[in-house]
Short mmCIF file of N, CA, C and O in Angstrom, two decimals:
data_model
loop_
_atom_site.label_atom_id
_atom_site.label_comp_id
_atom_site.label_asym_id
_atom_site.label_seq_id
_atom_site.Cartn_x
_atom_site.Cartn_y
_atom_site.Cartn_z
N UNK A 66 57.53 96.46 89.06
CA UNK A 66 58.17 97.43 88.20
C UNK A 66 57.09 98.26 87.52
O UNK A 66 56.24 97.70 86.84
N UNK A 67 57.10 99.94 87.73
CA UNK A 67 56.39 100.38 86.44
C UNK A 67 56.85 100.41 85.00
O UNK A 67 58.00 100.45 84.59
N UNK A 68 56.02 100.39 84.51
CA UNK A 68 56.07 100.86 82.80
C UNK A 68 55.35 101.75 82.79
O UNK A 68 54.36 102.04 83.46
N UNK A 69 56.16 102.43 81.59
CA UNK A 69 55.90 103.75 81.24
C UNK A 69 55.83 103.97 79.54
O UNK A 69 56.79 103.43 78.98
N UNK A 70 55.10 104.50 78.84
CA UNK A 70 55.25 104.91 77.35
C UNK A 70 55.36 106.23 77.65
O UNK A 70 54.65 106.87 78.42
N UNK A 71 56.32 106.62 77.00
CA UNK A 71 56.83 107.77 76.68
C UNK A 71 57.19 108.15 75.16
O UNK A 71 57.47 107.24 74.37
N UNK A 72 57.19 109.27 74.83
CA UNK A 72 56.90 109.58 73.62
C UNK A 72 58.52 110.55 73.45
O UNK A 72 58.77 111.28 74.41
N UNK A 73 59.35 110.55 72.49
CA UNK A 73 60.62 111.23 72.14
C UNK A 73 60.12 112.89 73.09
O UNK A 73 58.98 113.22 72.78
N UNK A 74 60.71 113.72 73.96
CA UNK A 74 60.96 114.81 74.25
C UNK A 74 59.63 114.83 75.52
O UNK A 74 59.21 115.92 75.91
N UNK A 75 59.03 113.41 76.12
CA UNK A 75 58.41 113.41 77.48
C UNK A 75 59.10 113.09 78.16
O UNK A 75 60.24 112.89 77.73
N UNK A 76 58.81 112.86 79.57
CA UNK A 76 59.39 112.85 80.62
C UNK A 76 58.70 111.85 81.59
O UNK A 76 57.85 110.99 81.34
N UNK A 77 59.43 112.28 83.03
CA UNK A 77 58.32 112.00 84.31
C UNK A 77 59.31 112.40 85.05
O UNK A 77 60.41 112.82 84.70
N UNK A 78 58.72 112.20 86.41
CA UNK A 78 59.51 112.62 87.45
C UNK A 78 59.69 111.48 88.36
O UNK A 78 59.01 110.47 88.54
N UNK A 79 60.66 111.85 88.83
CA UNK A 79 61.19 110.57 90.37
C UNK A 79 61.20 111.31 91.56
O UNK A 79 62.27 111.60 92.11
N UNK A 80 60.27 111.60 91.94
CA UNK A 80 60.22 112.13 93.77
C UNK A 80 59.72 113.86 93.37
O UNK A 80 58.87 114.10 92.51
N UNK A 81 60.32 114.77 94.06
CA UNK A 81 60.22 116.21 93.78
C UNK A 81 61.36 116.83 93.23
O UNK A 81 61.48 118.05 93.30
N UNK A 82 62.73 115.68 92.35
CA UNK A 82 63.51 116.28 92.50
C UNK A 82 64.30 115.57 90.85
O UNK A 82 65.29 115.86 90.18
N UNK A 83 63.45 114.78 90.78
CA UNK A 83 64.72 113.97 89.74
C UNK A 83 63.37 114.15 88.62
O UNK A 83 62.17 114.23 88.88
N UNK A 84 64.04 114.18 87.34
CA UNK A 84 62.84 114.57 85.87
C UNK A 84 63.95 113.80 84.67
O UNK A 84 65.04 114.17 84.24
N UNK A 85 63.22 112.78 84.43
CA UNK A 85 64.00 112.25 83.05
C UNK A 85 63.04 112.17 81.73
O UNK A 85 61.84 112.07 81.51
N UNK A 86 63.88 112.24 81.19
CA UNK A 86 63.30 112.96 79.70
C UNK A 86 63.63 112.16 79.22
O UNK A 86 64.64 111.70 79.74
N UNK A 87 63.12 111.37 77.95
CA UNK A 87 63.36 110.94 76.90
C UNK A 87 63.83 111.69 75.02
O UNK A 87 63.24 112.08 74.01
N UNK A 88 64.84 111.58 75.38
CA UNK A 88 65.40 112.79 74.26
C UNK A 88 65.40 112.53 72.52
O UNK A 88 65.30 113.23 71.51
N UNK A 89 65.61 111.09 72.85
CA UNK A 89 65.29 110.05 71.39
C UNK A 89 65.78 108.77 71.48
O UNK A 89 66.56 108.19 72.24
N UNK A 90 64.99 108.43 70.29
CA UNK A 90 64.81 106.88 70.43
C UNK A 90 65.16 106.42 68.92
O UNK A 90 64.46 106.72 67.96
N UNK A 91 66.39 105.62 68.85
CA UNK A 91 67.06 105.76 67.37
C UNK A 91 67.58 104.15 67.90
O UNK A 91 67.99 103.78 69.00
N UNK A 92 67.37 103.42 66.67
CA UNK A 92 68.06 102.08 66.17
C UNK A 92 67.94 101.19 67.65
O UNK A 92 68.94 100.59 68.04
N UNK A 93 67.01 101.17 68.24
CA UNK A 93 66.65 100.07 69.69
C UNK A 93 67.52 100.42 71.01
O UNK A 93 67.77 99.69 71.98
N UNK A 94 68.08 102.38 70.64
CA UNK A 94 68.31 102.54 71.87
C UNK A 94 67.74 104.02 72.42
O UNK A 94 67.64 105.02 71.72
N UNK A 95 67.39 103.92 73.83
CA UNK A 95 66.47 105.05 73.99
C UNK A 95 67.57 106.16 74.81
O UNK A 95 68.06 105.83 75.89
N UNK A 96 67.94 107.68 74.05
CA UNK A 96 68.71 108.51 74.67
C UNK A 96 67.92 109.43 75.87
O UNK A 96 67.09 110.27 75.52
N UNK A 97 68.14 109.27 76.85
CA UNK A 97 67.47 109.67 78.32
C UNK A 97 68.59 111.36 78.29
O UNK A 97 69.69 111.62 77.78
N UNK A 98 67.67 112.14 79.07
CA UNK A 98 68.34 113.14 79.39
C UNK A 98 67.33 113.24 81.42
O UNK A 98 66.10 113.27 81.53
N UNK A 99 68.36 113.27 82.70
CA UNK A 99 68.43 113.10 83.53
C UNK A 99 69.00 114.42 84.50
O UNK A 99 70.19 114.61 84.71
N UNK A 100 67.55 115.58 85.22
CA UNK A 100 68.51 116.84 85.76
C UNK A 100 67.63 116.07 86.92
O UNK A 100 66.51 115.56 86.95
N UNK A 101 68.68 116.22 87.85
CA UNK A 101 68.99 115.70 88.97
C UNK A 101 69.32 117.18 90.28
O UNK A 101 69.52 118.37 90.04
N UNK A 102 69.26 116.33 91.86
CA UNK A 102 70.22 117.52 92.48
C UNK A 102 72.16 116.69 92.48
O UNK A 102 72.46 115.50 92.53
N UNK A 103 72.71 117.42 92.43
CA UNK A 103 74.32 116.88 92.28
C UNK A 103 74.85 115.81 93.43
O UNK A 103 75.84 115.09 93.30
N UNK A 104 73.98 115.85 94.59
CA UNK A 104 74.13 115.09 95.59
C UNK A 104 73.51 113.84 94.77
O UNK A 104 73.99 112.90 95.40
N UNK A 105 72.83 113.33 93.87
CA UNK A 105 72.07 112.26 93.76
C UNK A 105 73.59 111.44 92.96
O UNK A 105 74.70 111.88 92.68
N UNK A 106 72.97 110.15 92.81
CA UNK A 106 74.24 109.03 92.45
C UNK A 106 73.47 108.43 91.88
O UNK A 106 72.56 107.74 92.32
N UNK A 107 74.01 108.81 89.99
CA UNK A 107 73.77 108.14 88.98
C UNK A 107 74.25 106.97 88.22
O UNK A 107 74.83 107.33 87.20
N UNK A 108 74.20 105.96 88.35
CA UNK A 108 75.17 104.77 87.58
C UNK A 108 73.91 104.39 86.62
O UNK A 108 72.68 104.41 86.67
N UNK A 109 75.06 103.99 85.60
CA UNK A 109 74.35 102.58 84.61
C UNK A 109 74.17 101.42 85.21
O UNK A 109 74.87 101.18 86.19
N UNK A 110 73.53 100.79 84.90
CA UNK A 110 73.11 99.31 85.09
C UNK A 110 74.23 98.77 85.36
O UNK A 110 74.46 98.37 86.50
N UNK A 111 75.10 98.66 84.37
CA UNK A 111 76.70 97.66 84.51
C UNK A 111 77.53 98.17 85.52
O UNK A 111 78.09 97.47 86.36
N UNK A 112 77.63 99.71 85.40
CA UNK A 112 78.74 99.83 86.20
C UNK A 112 78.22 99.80 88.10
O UNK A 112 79.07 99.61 88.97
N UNK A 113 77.05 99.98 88.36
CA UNK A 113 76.44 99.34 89.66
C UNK A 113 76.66 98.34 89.82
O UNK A 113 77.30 98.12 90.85
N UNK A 114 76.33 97.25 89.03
CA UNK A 114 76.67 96.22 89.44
C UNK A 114 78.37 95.53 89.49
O UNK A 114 78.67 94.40 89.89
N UNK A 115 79.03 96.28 89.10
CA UNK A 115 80.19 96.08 88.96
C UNK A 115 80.67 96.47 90.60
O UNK A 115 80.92 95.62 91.47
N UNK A 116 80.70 97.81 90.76
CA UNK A 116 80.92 98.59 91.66
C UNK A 116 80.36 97.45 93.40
O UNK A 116 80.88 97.24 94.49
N UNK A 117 79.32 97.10 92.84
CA UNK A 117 78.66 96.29 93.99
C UNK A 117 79.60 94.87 94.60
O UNK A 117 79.88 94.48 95.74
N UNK A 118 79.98 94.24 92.81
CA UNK A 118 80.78 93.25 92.99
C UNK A 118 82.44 93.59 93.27
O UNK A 118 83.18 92.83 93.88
N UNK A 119 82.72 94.49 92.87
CA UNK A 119 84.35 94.85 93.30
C UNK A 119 84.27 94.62 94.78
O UNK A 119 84.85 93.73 95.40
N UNK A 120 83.24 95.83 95.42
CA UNK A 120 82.77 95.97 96.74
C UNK A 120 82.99 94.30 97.39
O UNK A 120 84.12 93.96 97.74
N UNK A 121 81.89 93.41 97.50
CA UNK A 121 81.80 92.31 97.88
C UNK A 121 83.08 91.84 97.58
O UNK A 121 83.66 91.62 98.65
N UNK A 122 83.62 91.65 96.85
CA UNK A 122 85.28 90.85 96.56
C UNK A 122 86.13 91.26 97.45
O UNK A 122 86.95 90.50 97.98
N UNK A 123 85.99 92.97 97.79
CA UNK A 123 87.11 93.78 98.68
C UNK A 123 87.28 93.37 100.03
O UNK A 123 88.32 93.03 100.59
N UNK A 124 85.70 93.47 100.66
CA UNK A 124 84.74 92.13 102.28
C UNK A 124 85.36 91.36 102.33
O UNK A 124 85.66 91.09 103.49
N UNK A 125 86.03 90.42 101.21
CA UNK A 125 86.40 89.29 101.65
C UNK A 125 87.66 88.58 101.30
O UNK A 125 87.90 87.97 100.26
N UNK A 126 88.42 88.76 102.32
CA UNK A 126 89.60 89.05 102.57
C UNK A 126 89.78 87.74 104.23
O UNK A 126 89.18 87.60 105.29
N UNK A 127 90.98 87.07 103.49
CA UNK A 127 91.71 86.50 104.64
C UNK A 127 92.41 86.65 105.43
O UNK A 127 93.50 87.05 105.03
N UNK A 128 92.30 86.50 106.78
CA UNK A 128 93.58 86.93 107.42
C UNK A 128 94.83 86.45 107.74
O UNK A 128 95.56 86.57 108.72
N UNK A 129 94.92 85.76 106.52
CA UNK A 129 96.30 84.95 106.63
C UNK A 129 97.11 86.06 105.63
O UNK A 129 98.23 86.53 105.86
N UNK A 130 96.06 86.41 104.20
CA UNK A 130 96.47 87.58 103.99
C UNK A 130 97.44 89.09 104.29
O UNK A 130 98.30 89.74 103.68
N UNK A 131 96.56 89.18 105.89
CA UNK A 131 97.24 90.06 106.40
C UNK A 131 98.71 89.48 106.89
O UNK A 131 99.70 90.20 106.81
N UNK A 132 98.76 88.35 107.30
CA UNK A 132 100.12 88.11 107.33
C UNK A 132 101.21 88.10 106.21
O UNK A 132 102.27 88.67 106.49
N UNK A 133 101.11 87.57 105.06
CA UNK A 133 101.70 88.36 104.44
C UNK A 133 101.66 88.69 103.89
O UNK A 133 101.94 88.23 102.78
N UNK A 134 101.21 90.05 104.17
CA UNK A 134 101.36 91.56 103.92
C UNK A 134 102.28 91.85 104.89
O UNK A 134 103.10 92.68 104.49
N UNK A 135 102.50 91.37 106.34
CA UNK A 135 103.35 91.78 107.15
C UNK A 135 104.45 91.83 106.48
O UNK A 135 105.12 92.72 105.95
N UNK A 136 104.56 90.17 106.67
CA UNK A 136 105.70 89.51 106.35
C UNK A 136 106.54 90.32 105.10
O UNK A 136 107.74 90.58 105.21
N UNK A 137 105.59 90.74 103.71
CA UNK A 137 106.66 91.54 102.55
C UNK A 137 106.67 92.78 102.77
O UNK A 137 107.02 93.49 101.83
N UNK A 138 106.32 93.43 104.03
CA UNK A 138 106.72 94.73 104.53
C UNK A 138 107.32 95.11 105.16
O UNK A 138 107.58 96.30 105.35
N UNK A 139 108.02 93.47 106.07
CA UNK A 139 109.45 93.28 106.70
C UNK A 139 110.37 93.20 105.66
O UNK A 139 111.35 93.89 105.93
N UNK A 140 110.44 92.75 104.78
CA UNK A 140 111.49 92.86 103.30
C UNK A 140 111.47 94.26 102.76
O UNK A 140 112.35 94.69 102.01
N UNK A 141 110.38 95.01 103.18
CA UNK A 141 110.67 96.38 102.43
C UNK A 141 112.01 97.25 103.17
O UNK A 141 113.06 97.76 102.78
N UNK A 142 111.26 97.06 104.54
CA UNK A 142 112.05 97.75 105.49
C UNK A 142 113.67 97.52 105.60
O UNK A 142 114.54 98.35 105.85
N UNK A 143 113.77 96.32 105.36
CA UNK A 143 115.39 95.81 105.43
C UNK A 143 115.85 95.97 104.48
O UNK A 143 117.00 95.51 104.47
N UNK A 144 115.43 96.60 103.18
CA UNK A 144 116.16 97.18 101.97
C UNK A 144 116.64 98.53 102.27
O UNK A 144 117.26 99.16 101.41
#
């Protein structure tokens, strides 16, 4: 991992394309300001990992499951 000191209203860059700024730093939390190109994909910490774990939960899936699912979509139909 790098570390970095940065000072309220510095920066750095990530590649040729991404520049984050440090905008302020108030009560043990640091406000980032992040110009990006719009194609790039920004998450927080939590919600990545969230997103990752929904993901993995979605993979795994039984296929007895799919049966019924059949099965209460034959009850739809006959209503």
């Amino acid at each position: 991992m790098l570390v970095l000191t940065r000072k309220s209203e510095e920066g750095f860059l990530i590649g040729d394309d991404i520049r984050v700024t440090v905008l302020e730093v108030k009560g043990g939390a640091v406000r980032l300001g992040i110009e990006a190109p719009a194609d790039k994909k920004i998450y927080r910490q939590e919600v990545f990992d969230r997103i990752c774990r929904e993901n993995q939960e979605a993979a795994q899936w039984n296929p007895t499951d799919l049966d019924a699912l059949s099965e209460s979509l034959k009850g739809v139909e006959k209503k």
